[in-house]
mmCIF file of C-alpha atoms in Angstrom:
data_model
loop_
_atom_site.group_PDB
_atom_site.id
_atom_site.type_symbol
_atom_site.label_atom_id
_atom_site.label_comp_id
_atom_site.label_asym_id
_atom_site.label_seq_id
_atom_site.Cartn_x
_atom_site.Cartn_y
_atom_site.Cartn_z
ATOM 1 C CA MET A 1 0.000 0.000 0.000
ATOM 2 C CA VAL A 2 2.795 2.415 0.902
ATOM 3 C CA SER A 3 4.598 1.635 -2.337
ATOM 4 C CA LEU A 4 1.367 2.188 -4.290
ATOM 5 C CA SER A 5 0.781 5.585 -2.632
ATOM 6 C CA VAL A 6 4.332 6.688 -3.373
ATOM 7 C CA ASN A 7 3.910 5.707 -7.009
ATOM 8 C CA ARG A 8 0.677 7.709 -7.242
ATOM 9 C CA ILE A 9 2.375 10.767 -5.720
ATOM 10 C CA LYS A 10 5.218 10.470 -8.230
ATOM 11 C CA LYS A 11 2.719 10.087 -11.050
ATOM 12 C CA TRP A 12 0.931 13.330 -10.151
ATOM 13 C CA ARG A 13 3.949 15.484 -9.446
ATOM 14 C CA LEU A 14 3.310 19.113 -10.358
ATOM 15 C CA PHE A 15 6.690 19.797 -11.971
ATOM 16 C CA GLU A 16 7.922 17.098 -14.323
ATOM 17 C CA GLY A 17 10.309 17.080 -17.230
ATOM 18 C CA ASP A 18 13.813 18.520 -17.435
ATOM 19 C CA LYS A 19 14.752 20.003 -14.041
ATOM 20 C CA VAL A 20 17.398 22.273 -15.560
ATOM 21 C CA VAL A 21 14.793 23.903 -17.831
ATOM 22 C CA TRP A 22 12.574 24.465 -14.786
ATOM 23 C CA MET A 23 15.495 26.128 -12.985
ATOM 24 C CA ILE A 24 16.211 28.344 -16.003
ATOM 25 C CA LEU A 25 12.568 29.442 -16.051
ATOM 26 C CA PHE A 26 12.719 30.157 -12.303
ATOM 27 C CA PHE A 27 15.873 32.282 -12.544
ATOM 28 C CA LEU A 28 14.596 34.221 -15.573
ATOM 29 C CA CYS A 29 11.291 34.977 -13.810
ATOM 30 C CA VAL A 30 13.033 36.158 -10.634
ATOM 31 C CA ILE A 31 15.431 38.378 -12.605
ATOM 32 C CA SER A 32 12.488 39.681 -14.621
ATOM 33 C CA ILE A 33 10.483 40.726 -11.564
ATOM 34 C CA ILE A 34 13.454 42.474 -9.964
ATOM 35 C CA GLU A 35 14.640 44.293 -13.085
ATOM 36 C CA VAL A 36 11.218 45.236 -14.450
ATOM 37 C CA TYR A 37 10.311 46.674 -11.049
ATOM 38 C CA SER A 38 13.497 48.705 -11.068
ATOM 39 C CA ALA A 39 13.320 49.751 -14.738
ATOM 40 C CA SER A 40 9.668 50.808 -14.561
ATOM 41 C CA SER A 41 10.073 52.879 -11.366
ATOM 42 C CA ASN A 42 10.380 56.103 -13.357
ATOM 43 C CA MET A 43 7.081 55.387 -15.086
ATOM 44 C CA SER A 44 5.522 54.507 -11.733
ATOM 45 C CA TYR A 45 6.704 57.800 -10.248
ATOM 46 C CA LYS A 46 5.251 59.854 -13.101
ATOM 47 C CA THR A 47 1.841 58.159 -12.982
ATOM 48 C CA GLY A 48 1.662 57.884 -9.205
ATOM 49 C CA GLN A 49 0.704 54.201 -9.519
ATOM 50 C CA TYR A 50 3.717 52.760 -7.769
ATOM 51 C CA TRP A 51 2.726 49.105 -7.692
ATOM 52 C CA ARG A 52 0.650 48.749 -10.858
ATOM 53 C CA PRO A 53 3.478 48.048 -13.375
ATOM 54 C CA ILE A 54 5.109 45.304 -11.337
ATOM 55 C CA VAL A 55 1.799 43.791 -10.186
ATOM 56 C CA GLN A 56 0.660 43.670 -13.798
ATOM 57 C CA HIS A 57 3.930 42.117 -14.953
ATOM 58 C CA ALA A 58 3.967 39.621 -12.084
ATOM 59 C CA SER A 59 0.397 38.659 -13.019
ATOM 60 C CA TYR A 60 1.473 37.962 -16.594
ATOM 61 C CA LEU A 61 4.362 35.842 -15.308
ATOM 62 C CA LEU A 62 2.037 33.960 -12.952
ATOM 63 C CA VAL A 63 -0.396 33.212 -15.764
ATOM 64 C CA GLY A 64 2.561 32.200 -17.929
ATOM 65 C CA VAL A 65 3.942 29.809 -15.310
ATOM 66 C CA ILE A 66 0.475 28.279 -14.815
ATOM 67 C CA ALA A 67 0.297 27.824 -18.590
ATOM 68 C CA THR A 68 3.727 26.167 -18.466
ATOM 69 C CA VAL A 69 2.564 23.722 -15.803
ATOM 70 C CA LEU A 70 -0.617 22.861 -17.706
ATOM 71 C CA ILE A 71 1.003 22.573 -21.146
ATOM 72 C CA HIS A 72 3.886 20.405 -19.970
ATOM 73 C CA LYS A 73 1.336 17.792 -18.854
ATOM 74 C CA ILE A 74 0.038 17.465 -22.438
ATOM 75 C CA HIS A 75 1.550 14.660 -24.488
ATOM 76 C CA CYS A 76 3.688 16.070 -27.280
ATOM 77 C CA ARG A 77 1.766 14.218 -30.022
ATOM 78 C CA PHE A 78 -1.181 16.595 -29.498
ATOM 79 C CA PHE A 79 0.968 19.559 -30.566
ATOM 80 C CA LYS A 80 0.529 18.349 -34.151
ATOM 81 C CA LEU A 81 -2.917 19.982 -33.950
ATOM 82 C CA ILE A 82 -1.339 23.431 -33.576
ATOM 83 C CA PRO A 83 -0.715 24.007 -37.319
ATOM 84 C CA VAL A 84 -4.237 22.848 -38.225
ATOM 85 C CA ILE A 85 -5.837 25.364 -35.875
ATOM 86 C CA GLY A 86 -3.088 27.962 -35.587
ATOM 87 C CA LEU A 87 -2.183 28.641 -39.232
ATOM 88 C CA PRO A 88 -5.576 29.996 -40.384
ATOM 89 C CA ILE A 89 -6.013 31.920 -37.125
ATOM 90 C CA SER A 90 -2.526 33.451 -37.437
ATOM 91 C CA VAL A 91 -3.150 34.533 -41.029
ATOM 92 C CA LEU A 92 -6.490 36.126 -40.148
ATOM 93 C CA LEU A 93 -5.056 37.957 -37.126
ATOM 94 C CA LEU A 94 -1.981 39.203 -39.009
ATOM 95 C CA VAL A 95 -4.157 40.567 -41.813
ATOM 96 C CA ALA A 96 -6.582 42.146 -39.346
ATOM 97 C CA THR A 97 -3.702 43.734 -37.433
ATOM 98 C CA MET A 98 -2.751 45.796 -40.490
ATOM 99 C CA PHE A 99 -6.010 47.723 -40.094
ATOM 100 C CA THR A 100 -5.705 48.480 -36.382
ATOM 101 C CA GLU A 101 -4.583 51.824 -34.943
ATOM 102 C CA LYS A 102 -0.909 52.513 -35.547
ATOM 103 C CA VAL A 103 1.503 53.107 -32.657
ATOM 104 C CA ASN A 104 4.932 54.481 -33.638
ATOM 105 C CA ASN A 105 3.864 54.078 -37.290
ATOM 106 C CA ALA A 106 3.253 50.353 -36.816
ATOM 107 C CA SER A 107 0.151 48.222 -36.322
ATOM 108 C CA ARG A 108 1.191 45.242 -34.216
ATOM 109 C CA TRP A 109 -1.307 44.866 -31.388
ATOM 110 C CA PHE A 110 -4.888 44.061 -30.538
ATOM 111 C CA GLU A 111 -6.219 45.108 -27.160
ATOM 112 C CA VAL A 112 -8.614 42.691 -25.506
ATOM 113 C CA ALA A 113 -9.942 43.464 -22.004
ATOM 114 C CA GLY A 114 -7.004 45.790 -21.371
ATOM 115 C CA ILE A 115 -4.457 43.162 -22.457
ATOM 116 C CA THR A 116 -2.376 43.876 -25.540
ATOM 117 C CA PHE A 117 -2.155 40.908 -27.865
ATOM 118 C CA GLN A 118 0.527 40.681 -30.553
ATOM 119 C CA PRO A 119 -0.454 38.167 -33.284
ATOM 120 C CA SER A 120 3.129 37.856 -34.534
ATOM 121 C CA GLU A 121 4.086 36.205 -31.221
ATOM 122 C CA LEU A 122 1.473 33.512 -31.831
ATOM 123 C CA ALA A 123 2.454 33.173 -35.503
ATOM 124 C CA LYS A 124 6.113 32.487 -34.608
ATOM 125 C CA GLY A 125 5.245 29.446 -32.500
ATOM 126 C CA VAL A 126 2.724 28.168 -35.029
ATOM 127 C CA LEU A 127 5.297 28.464 -37.820
ATOM 128 C CA VAL A 128 7.953 26.611 -35.821
ATOM 129 C CA THR A 129 5.466 23.804 -35.054
ATOM 130 C CA THR A 130 4.395 23.630 -38.697
ATOM 131 C CA THR A 131 8.017 23.423 -39.840
ATOM 132 C CA ALA A 132 8.729 20.664 -37.321
ATOM 133 C CA MET A 133 5.722 18.680 -38.569
ATOM 134 C CA ILE A 134 6.738 19.042 -42.248
ATOM 135 C CA LEU A 135 10.360 18.084 -41.530
ATOM 136 C CA SER A 136 9.261 14.991 -39.619
ATOM 137 C CA SER A 137 6.606 13.783 -42.068
ATOM 138 C CA MET A 138 8.409 14.363 -45.386
ATOM 139 C CA ARG A 139 11.579 12.344 -45.036
ATOM 140 C CA ASN A 140 13.610 9.801 -46.941
ATOM 141 C CA GLU A 141 16.735 7.773 -46.208
ATOM 142 C CA HIS A 142 18.925 10.878 -46.673
ATOM 143 C CA GLY A 143 16.926 13.256 -44.460
ATOM 144 C CA ALA A 144 14.153 15.688 -45.343
ATOM 145 C CA SER A 145 12.797 15.398 -48.875
ATOM 146 C CA LYS A 146 12.911 18.129 -51.490
ATOM 147 C CA ARG A 147 9.139 18.547 -51.165
ATOM 148 C CA ALA A 148 9.580 19.494 -47.527
ATOM 149 C CA PHE A 149 11.715 22.483 -48.536
ATOM 150 C CA ASN A 150 9.034 23.732 -50.939
ATOM 151 C CA PHE A 151 6.230 23.405 -48.401
ATOM 152 C CA ILE A 152 8.235 25.137 -45.660
ATOM 153 C CA LEU A 153 9.321 27.934 -48.001
ATOM 154 C CA ILE A 154 5.760 28.666 -49.103
ATOM 155 C CA ILE A 155 4.273 28.643 -45.602
ATOM 156 C CA ALA A 156 7.159 30.412 -43.833
ATOM 157 C CA GLY A 157 7.525 32.946 -46.636
ATOM 158 C CA GLY A 158 3.808 33.742 -46.552
ATOM 159 C CA ILE A 159 3.652 34.185 -42.771
ATOM 160 C CA CYS A 160 6.842 36.267 -42.645
ATOM 161 C CA LEU A 161 5.622 38.488 -45.496
ATOM 162 C CA LEU A 162 2.488 39.205 -43.470
ATOM 163 C CA ILE A 163 4.587 40.089 -40.407
ATOM 164 C CA ALA A 164 7.247 42.126 -42.254
ATOM 165 C CA PRO A 165 5.349 45.353 -43.102
ATOM 166 C CA GLU A 166 4.636 46.090 -39.435
ATOM 167 C CA ASN A 167 7.531 44.267 -37.768
ATOM 168 C CA PHE A 168 10.377 43.570 -40.179
ATOM 169 C CA SER A 169 12.853 42.492 -37.483
ATOM 170 C CA THR A 170 10.470 39.813 -36.165
ATOM 171 C CA ALA A 171 9.851 38.521 -39.690
ATOM 172 C CA ALA A 172 13.592 38.375 -40.450
ATOM 173 C CA MET A 173 14.418 36.699 -37.137
ATOM 174 C CA THR A 174 11.629 34.139 -37.551
ATOM 175 C CA PHE A 175 12.726 33.239 -41.078
ATOM 176 C CA PHE A 176 16.319 32.891 -39.849
ATOM 177 C CA VAL A 177 15.145 30.410 -37.200
ATOM 178 C CA ILE A 178 13.230 28.456 -39.852
ATOM 179 C CA ILE A 179 16.429 28.240 -41.933
ATOM 180 C CA LEU A 180 18.265 26.886 -38.891
ATOM 181 C CA MET A 181 15.500 24.318 -38.405
ATOM 182 C CA MET A 182 15.777 23.248 -42.052
ATOM 183 C CA PHE A 183 19.523 22.822 -41.575
ATOM 184 C CA VAL A 184 18.995 20.708 -38.447
ATOM 185 C CA GLY A 185 16.187 18.791 -40.175
ATOM 186 C CA GLY A 186 18.408 17.660 -43.035
ATOM 187 C CA ILE A 187 17.055 19.731 -45.925
ATOM 188 C CA PRO A 188 19.291 19.065 -48.971
ATOM 189 C CA TRP A 189 22.236 21.442 -48.878
ATOM 190 C CA LYS A 190 21.800 22.350 -52.557
ATOM 191 C CA GLN A 191 18.340 23.780 -51.875
ATOM 192 C CA LEU A 192 19.371 25.446 -48.621
ATOM 193 C CA SER A 193 22.513 27.046 -50.061
ATOM 194 C CA GLY A 194 20.524 28.388 -53.008
ATOM 195 C CA LEU A 195 18.025 29.987 -50.645
ATOM 196 C CA ILE A 196 20.787 31.518 -48.526
ATOM 197 C CA ALA A 197 22.496 32.902 -51.648
ATOM 198 C CA ILE A 198 19.257 34.550 -52.802
ATOM 199 C CA ILE A 199 18.679 36.044 -49.336
ATOM 200 C CA VAL A 200 22.229 37.422 -49.209
ATOM 201 C CA ILE A 201 21.936 39.011 -52.665
ATOM 202 C CA VAL A 202 18.457 40.473 -52.130
ATOM 203 C CA GLY A 203 19.358 41.526 -48.578
ATOM 204 C CA GLY A 204 22.508 43.250 -49.795
ATOM 205 C CA ILE A 205 20.602 45.174 -52.450
ATOM 206 C CA PHE A 206 17.890 46.157 -49.963
ATOM 207 C CA PHE A 207 20.461 47.210 -47.352
ATOM 208 C CA SER A 208 22.353 49.309 -49.901
ATOM 209 C CA PHE A 209 19.134 50.977 -50.992
ATOM 210 C CA LEU A 210 18.211 51.886 -47.417
ATOM 211 C CA LYS A 211 21.754 53.094 -46.782
ATOM 212 C CA PHE A 212 22.114 55.382 -49.783
ATOM 213 C CA ALA A 213 18.588 56.334 -50.897
ATOM 214 C CA SER A 214 17.672 60.005 -50.580
ATOM 215 C CA ASP A 215 15.024 61.217 -48.165
ATOM 216 C CA ASP A 216 12.727 62.195 -51.029
ATOM 217 C CA THR A 217 12.964 58.702 -52.517
ATOM 218 C CA LEU A 218 12.216 57.099 -49.164
ATOM 219 C CA GLN A 219 9.224 59.380 -48.618
ATOM 220 C CA THR A 220 7.852 58.518 -52.058
ATOM 221 C CA ILE A 221 8.269 54.774 -51.525
ATOM 222 C CA GLY A 222 6.820 55.084 -48.023
ATOM 223 C CA LYS A 223 3.497 56.080 -49.582
ATOM 224 C CA LEU A 224 3.203 52.711 -51.312
ATOM 225 C CA PRO A 225 1.065 49.971 -49.691
ATOM 226 C CA LEU A 226 2.836 47.948 -46.986
ATOM 227 C CA LEU A 227 6.003 50.103 -47.225
ATOM 228 C CA HIS A 228 5.010 52.855 -44.773
ATOM 229 C CA ARG A 229 7.877 51.962 -42.432
ATOM 230 C CA VAL A 230 10.651 52.177 -45.009
ATOM 231 C CA GLU A 231 11.929 55.454 -43.516
ATOM 232 C CA THR A 232 12.145 53.801 -40.087
ATOM 233 C CA TRP A 233 14.135 50.905 -41.562
ATOM 234 C CA ALA A 234 16.478 53.333 -43.319
ATOM 235 C CA GLY A 235 16.961 55.272 -40.091
ATOM 236 C CA ARG A 236 18.004 52.139 -38.231
ATOM 237 C CA VAL A 237 20.404 51.110 -41.000
ATOM 238 C CA ASN A 238 22.016 54.552 -40.944
ATOM 239 C CA GLU A 239 22.352 54.767 -37.174
ATOM 240 C CA SER A 240 25.929 55.533 -36.191
ATOM 241 C CA HIS A 241 27.505 52.996 -33.851
ATOM 242 C CA GLY A 242 30.774 54.842 -33.475
ATOM 243 C CA LEU A 243 31.835 57.703 -31.237
ATOM 244 C CA PRO A 244 33.235 61.018 -32.483
ATOM 245 C CA GLU A 245 36.884 61.811 -31.892
ATOM 246 C CA ASN A 246 35.902 64.711 -29.679
ATOM 247 C CA PRO A 247 33.306 63.681 -27.040
ATOM 248 C CA VAL A 248 32.060 67.283 -26.952
ATOM 249 C CA ASP A 249 30.729 66.806 -30.486
ATOM 250 C CA TYR A 250 28.499 63.903 -29.451
ATOM 251 C CA ASP A 251 24.785 64.734 -29.465
ATOM 252 C CA ILE A 252 23.211 62.723 -26.654
ATOM 253 C CA SER A 253 19.683 63.523 -27.887
ATOM 254 C CA GLU A 254 20.276 62.206 -31.418
ATOM 255 C CA ASN A 255 19.880 58.555 -30.443
ATOM 256 C CA PRO A 256 18.908 58.461 -26.750
ATOM 257 C CA GLN A 257 18.215 54.716 -26.626
ATOM 258 C CA VAL A 258 21.668 53.599 -27.714
ATOM 259 C CA THR A 259 23.387 56.472 -25.904
ATOM 260 C CA HIS A 260 21.887 55.803 -22.484
ATOM 261 C CA ALA A 261 22.330 52.053 -22.927
ATOM 262 C CA ARG A 262 26.036 52.761 -23.483
ATOM 263 C CA ILE A 263 26.113 54.893 -20.351
ATOM 264 C CA ALA A 264 24.389 52.168 -18.319
ATOM 265 C CA ILE A 265 26.910 49.551 -19.426
ATOM 266 C CA ALA A 266 29.925 51.851 -19.150
ATOM 267 C CA THR A 267 29.120 52.782 -15.550
ATOM 268 C CA CYS A 268 28.705 49.221 -14.310
ATOM 269 C CA ASN A 269 31.489 47.154 -12.801
ATOM 270 C CA ILE A 270 32.013 43.482 -12.057
ATOM 271 C CA ILE A 271 29.141 43.248 -9.571
ATOM 272 C CA GLY A 272 27.092 46.269 -10.659
ATOM 273 C CA LYS A 273 25.348 48.993 -8.683
ATOM 274 C CA GLY A 274 22.886 46.607 -7.102
ATOM 275 C CA PRO A 275 19.194 45.941 -7.814
ATOM 276 C CA GLY A 276 17.151 49.141 -7.829
ATOM 277 C CA ASN A 277 20.151 51.470 -8.107
ATOM 278 C CA SER A 278 20.092 52.128 -11.853
ATOM 279 C CA VAL A 279 20.556 55.704 -12.998
ATOM 280 C CA ALA A 280 20.126 55.177 -16.729
ATOM 281 C CA ARG A 281 16.558 53.876 -16.273
ATOM 282 C CA ASP A 282 15.396 57.470 -15.688
ATOM 283 C CA PHE A 283 16.625 58.497 -19.140
ATOM 284 C CA LEU A 284 16.574 55.317 -21.221
ATOM 285 C CA PRO A 285 13.408 54.850 -23.316
ATOM 286 C CA GLN A 286 12.016 51.300 -23.146
ATOM 287 C CA SER A 287 14.343 50.495 -20.250
ATOM 288 C CA PHE A 288 11.851 47.856 -19.060
ATOM 289 C CA SER A 289 11.455 46.256 -22.485
ATOM 290 C CA ASP A 290 13.809 46.454 -25.462
ATOM 291 C CA PHE A 291 16.795 47.745 -23.452
ATOM 292 C CA ILE A 292 16.296 45.920 -20.180
ATOM 293 C CA TYR A 293 19.558 44.020 -20.683
ATOM 294 C CA ALA A 294 21.454 47.317 -20.315
ATOM 295 C CA ILE A 295 19.726 47.815 -16.944
ATOM 296 C CA VAL A 296 20.561 44.228 -15.960
ATOM 297 C CA ILE A 297 24.242 44.877 -16.636
ATOM 298 C CA GLU A 298 24.180 48.253 -14.852
ATOM 299 C CA GLU A 299 22.593 46.808 -11.707
ATOM 300 C CA LEU A 300 23.977 43.256 -11.662
ATOM 301 C CA GLY A 301 27.301 44.018 -13.319
ATOM 302 C CA LEU A 302 29.234 41.995 -15.842
ATOM 303 C CA LEU A 303 28.691 38.888 -13.726
ATOM 304 C CA GLY A 304 24.912 39.339 -13.833
ATOM 305 C CA GLY A 305 24.881 40.056 -17.557
ATOM 306 C CA THR A 306 27.028 36.999 -18.234
ATOM 307 C CA PHE A 307 24.797 34.853 -16.016
ATOM 308 C CA VAL A 308 21.680 35.885 -17.965
ATOM 309 C CA MET A 309 23.409 35.056 -21.259
ATOM 310 C CA PHE A 310 24.556 31.747 -19.761
ATOM 311 C CA LEU A 311 20.950 30.811 -18.922
ATOM 312 C CA TYR A 312 19.867 31.098 -22.547
ATOM 313 C CA ILE A 313 22.887 29.159 -23.794
ATOM 314 C CA VAL A 314 22.184 26.369 -21.305
ATOM 315 C CA LEU A 315 18.554 26.330 -22.464
ATOM 316 C CA LEU A 316 19.725 25.665 -26.022
ATOM 317 C CA PHE A 317 22.058 22.864 -24.924
ATOM 318 C CA ARG A 318 19.340 21.246 -22.785
ATOM 319 C CA ALA A 319 16.955 21.428 -25.739
ATOM 320 C CA ALA A 320 19.542 19.656 -27.893
ATOM 321 C CA ARG A 321 19.897 16.952 -25.233
ATOM 322 C CA ILE A 322 16.113 16.547 -25.004
ATOM 323 C CA ALA A 323 15.894 16.308 -28.797
ATOM 324 C CA GLY A 324 18.570 13.603 -28.767
ATOM 325 C CA ARG A 325 16.464 11.505 -26.394
ATOM 326 C CA CYS A 326 13.310 11.712 -28.549
ATOM 327 C CA GLU A 327 12.220 8.543 -30.332
ATOM 328 C CA ARG A 328 10.349 10.439 -33.050
ATOM 329 C CA ASN A 329 11.410 13.324 -35.271
ATOM 330 C CA PHE A 330 8.505 15.716 -34.668
ATOM 331 C CA PRO A 331 9.094 16.404 -30.953
ATOM 332 C CA ALA A 332 12.850 16.615 -31.557
ATOM 333 C CA PHE A 333 12.485 19.265 -34.279
ATOM 334 C CA LEU A 334 9.799 21.063 -32.274
ATOM 335 C CA VAL A 335 11.882 21.417 -29.118
ATOM 336 C CA MET A 336 14.926 22.580 -31.087
ATOM 337 C CA GLY A 337 12.872 25.104 -33.057
ATOM 338 C CA LEU A 338 11.303 26.675 -29.970
ATOM 339 C CA ALA A 339 14.641 26.817 -28.146
ATOM 340 C CA LEU A 340 16.292 28.426 -31.178
ATOM 341 C CA MET A 341 13.484 30.996 -31.335
ATOM 342 C CA LEU A 342 13.963 31.987 -27.690
ATOM 343 C CA VAL A 343 17.759 32.001 -27.773
ATOM 344 C CA VAL A 344 18.151 33.820 -31.109
ATOM 345 C CA GLN A 345 15.739 36.531 -29.935
ATOM 346 C CA ALA A 346 17.636 36.842 -26.652
ATOM 347 C CA MET A 347 20.980 37.172 -28.418
ATOM 348 C CA ILE A 348 19.601 39.853 -30.758
ATOM 349 C CA ASN A 349 18.220 41.811 -27.798
ATOM 350 C CA MET A 350 21.562 41.609 -25.995
ATOM 351 C CA ALA A 351 23.470 42.612 -29.138
ATOM 352 C CA VAL A 352 21.237 45.683 -29.515
ATOM 353 C CA ALA A 353 21.721 46.652 -25.866
ATOM 354 C CA VAL A 354 25.517 46.537 -26.137
ATOM 355 C CA ASP A 355 25.380 48.406 -29.477
ATOM 356 C CA VAL A 356 26.726 45.760 -31.840
ATOM 357 C CA PHE A 357 23.414 45.362 -33.722
ATOM 358 C CA PRO A 358 20.864 47.898 -35.048
ATOM 359 C CA VAL A 359 17.838 48.630 -32.864
ATOM 360 C CA THR A 360 15.183 46.029 -33.658
ATOM 361 C CA GLY A 361 12.516 46.306 -30.971
ATOM 362 C CA GLN A 362 12.907 42.674 -29.883
ATOM 363 C CA PRO A 363 12.228 42.158 -26.148
ATOM 364 C CA LEU A 364 14.385 39.893 -23.993
ATOM 365 C CA PRO A 365 12.360 36.644 -23.678
ATOM 366 C CA LEU A 366 10.922 35.971 -20.208
ATOM 367 C CA ILE A 367 12.659 39.054 -18.745
ATOM 368 C CA SER A 368 11.317 42.124 -20.573
ATOM 369 C CA LYS A 369 7.998 43.592 -19.490
ATOM 370 C CA GLY A 370 5.187 42.374 -21.698
ATOM 371 C CA GLY A 371 1.848 40.642 -21.887
ATOM 372 C CA THR A 372 1.525 38.463 -24.970
ATOM 373 C CA SER A 373 5.231 37.754 -25.331
ATOM 374 C CA THR A 374 5.652 36.744 -21.685
ATOM 375 C CA MET A 375 2.766 34.291 -21.662
ATOM 376 C CA ILE A 376 3.509 32.804 -25.077
ATOM 377 C CA ASN A 377 7.202 32.374 -24.240
ATOM 378 C CA CYS A 378 6.135 30.520 -21.099
ATOM 379 C CA ALA A 379 3.956 28.334 -23.321
ATOM 380 C CA TYR A 380 7.034 27.582 -25.443
ATOM 381 C CA ILE A 381 8.852 26.471 -22.291
ATOM 382 C CA GLY A 382 5.837 24.303 -21.424
ATOM 383 C CA ILE A 383 6.074 22.565 -24.806
ATOM 384 C CA ILE A 384 9.811 21.979 -24.327
ATOM 385 C CA LEU A 385 9.111 20.494 -20.905
ATOM 386 C CA SER A 386 6.319 18.320 -22.333
ATOM 387 C CA VAL A 387 8.737 16.846 -24.859
ATOM 388 C CA SER A 388 11.362 16.314 -22.158
ATOM 389 C CA ARG A 389 8.789 14.590 -19.938
ATOM 390 C CA SER A 390 7.803 12.188 -22.714
ATOM 391 C CA ALA A 391 11.434 11.520 -23.648
ATOM 392 C CA LYS A 392 12.366 10.892 -20.017
ATOM 393 C CA LYS A 393 9.540 8.398 -19.573
ATOM 394 C CA ARG A 394 10.696 6.514 -22.645
ATOM 395 C CA VAL A 395 14.287 6.390 -21.396
ATOM 396 C CA ASP A 396 13.137 5.331 -17.909
ATOM 397 C CA ASN A 397 10.973 2.547 -19.373
ATOM 398 C CA GLU A 398 13.877 1.301 -21.484
ATOM 399 C CA ASN A 399 16.129 1.297 -18.415
ATOM 400 C CA VAL A 400 13.533 -0.698 -16.461
ATOM 401 C CA VAL A 401 13.304 -3.270 -19.270
ATOM 402 C CA VAL A 402 17.088 -3.567 -19.424
ATOM 403 C CA GLN A 403 17.311 -3.931 -15.636
ATOM 404 C CA GLU A 404 14.584 -6.582 -15.523
ATOM 405 C CA SER A 405 16.235 -8.473 -18.368
ATOM 406 C CA ALA A 406 19.564 -8.383 -16.538
ATOM 407 C CA GLU A 407 17.957 -9.659 -13.337
ATOM 408 C CA MET A 408 16.273 -12.521 -15.194
ATOM 409 C CA ASN A 409 19.611 -13.557 -16.717
#
């Protein structure tokens, strides 16, 4: 009876799956609460609502963690339903978003019951799941078939083209992740190299145009359908990442985001100023979102910034280990795709904060303040944990069979 009760308790444990992934989620959530509370204090002071920003963010994290717990209990085979339901919904929402009210010359959000919802966040996960399903179902003895490449290119290209007019950086990042998934999934190198060559050539031409086109030309093109943000793209391409020879000549108001992020990082030390002691947060726009990594480094120092980066890198390695334990291809490709999405976005955010990459508007996953992104990223972690739970059960069952066979012999 005692043994039976213990087995039942183990069966209904709340937190299953890869323990390291759970610890990564815990650390990221704790860092998020501390740094968002600190970074949003200036906004709290101006509005007089001192607790609202952090209570709201903590609520999103709580809902996200609950979603993680619930999703990781679902068997990974049911995630094959996501493309069937998610693809048409994503397309409809992305099209509808283009007609919503523009904020900063971009239409990216719906607001439902006071909660901002960003359809591109949903579309990213749906596209990764769809790619994983195509890579796993269209295979031959050499890897993924040539048909798989065509299907992925059509679907991924269509979704990313819908995202691009309002959020080009998200579209580019998502397509880059899909290319990485195709590489991992064994798409023939001839097809993949051809695609990369086309992207490099077209990207180079587009970059050169944005770099050297006149303001009048950009204004004219910006009046065309779906190209209303071309001036914003050109501005980001032409942002200066260098410092003048004479510091007196530097205009701090010309690019306040990058400038104050530089100040935040330059004034930190090995251990930082301590949580809540940031100075740059009072001057840095989006200090609680796109540039929160600069605040992390300022307050937690180089050690804290390195630790945050280390968490994402470990997440990618754990995902690779989970994928290696999977018996089937779909969950393996799915877990790698979601991990790549989170880690690539994190690395881009960090690169922007330390001024080695143009400003993109990508938040730091599971740390930046946000509604949709926070909860959906937690859902991604839940899917990764679901796959790890299924893979672990399979490995445990195989070990039991081996042990019983050894005992019988």
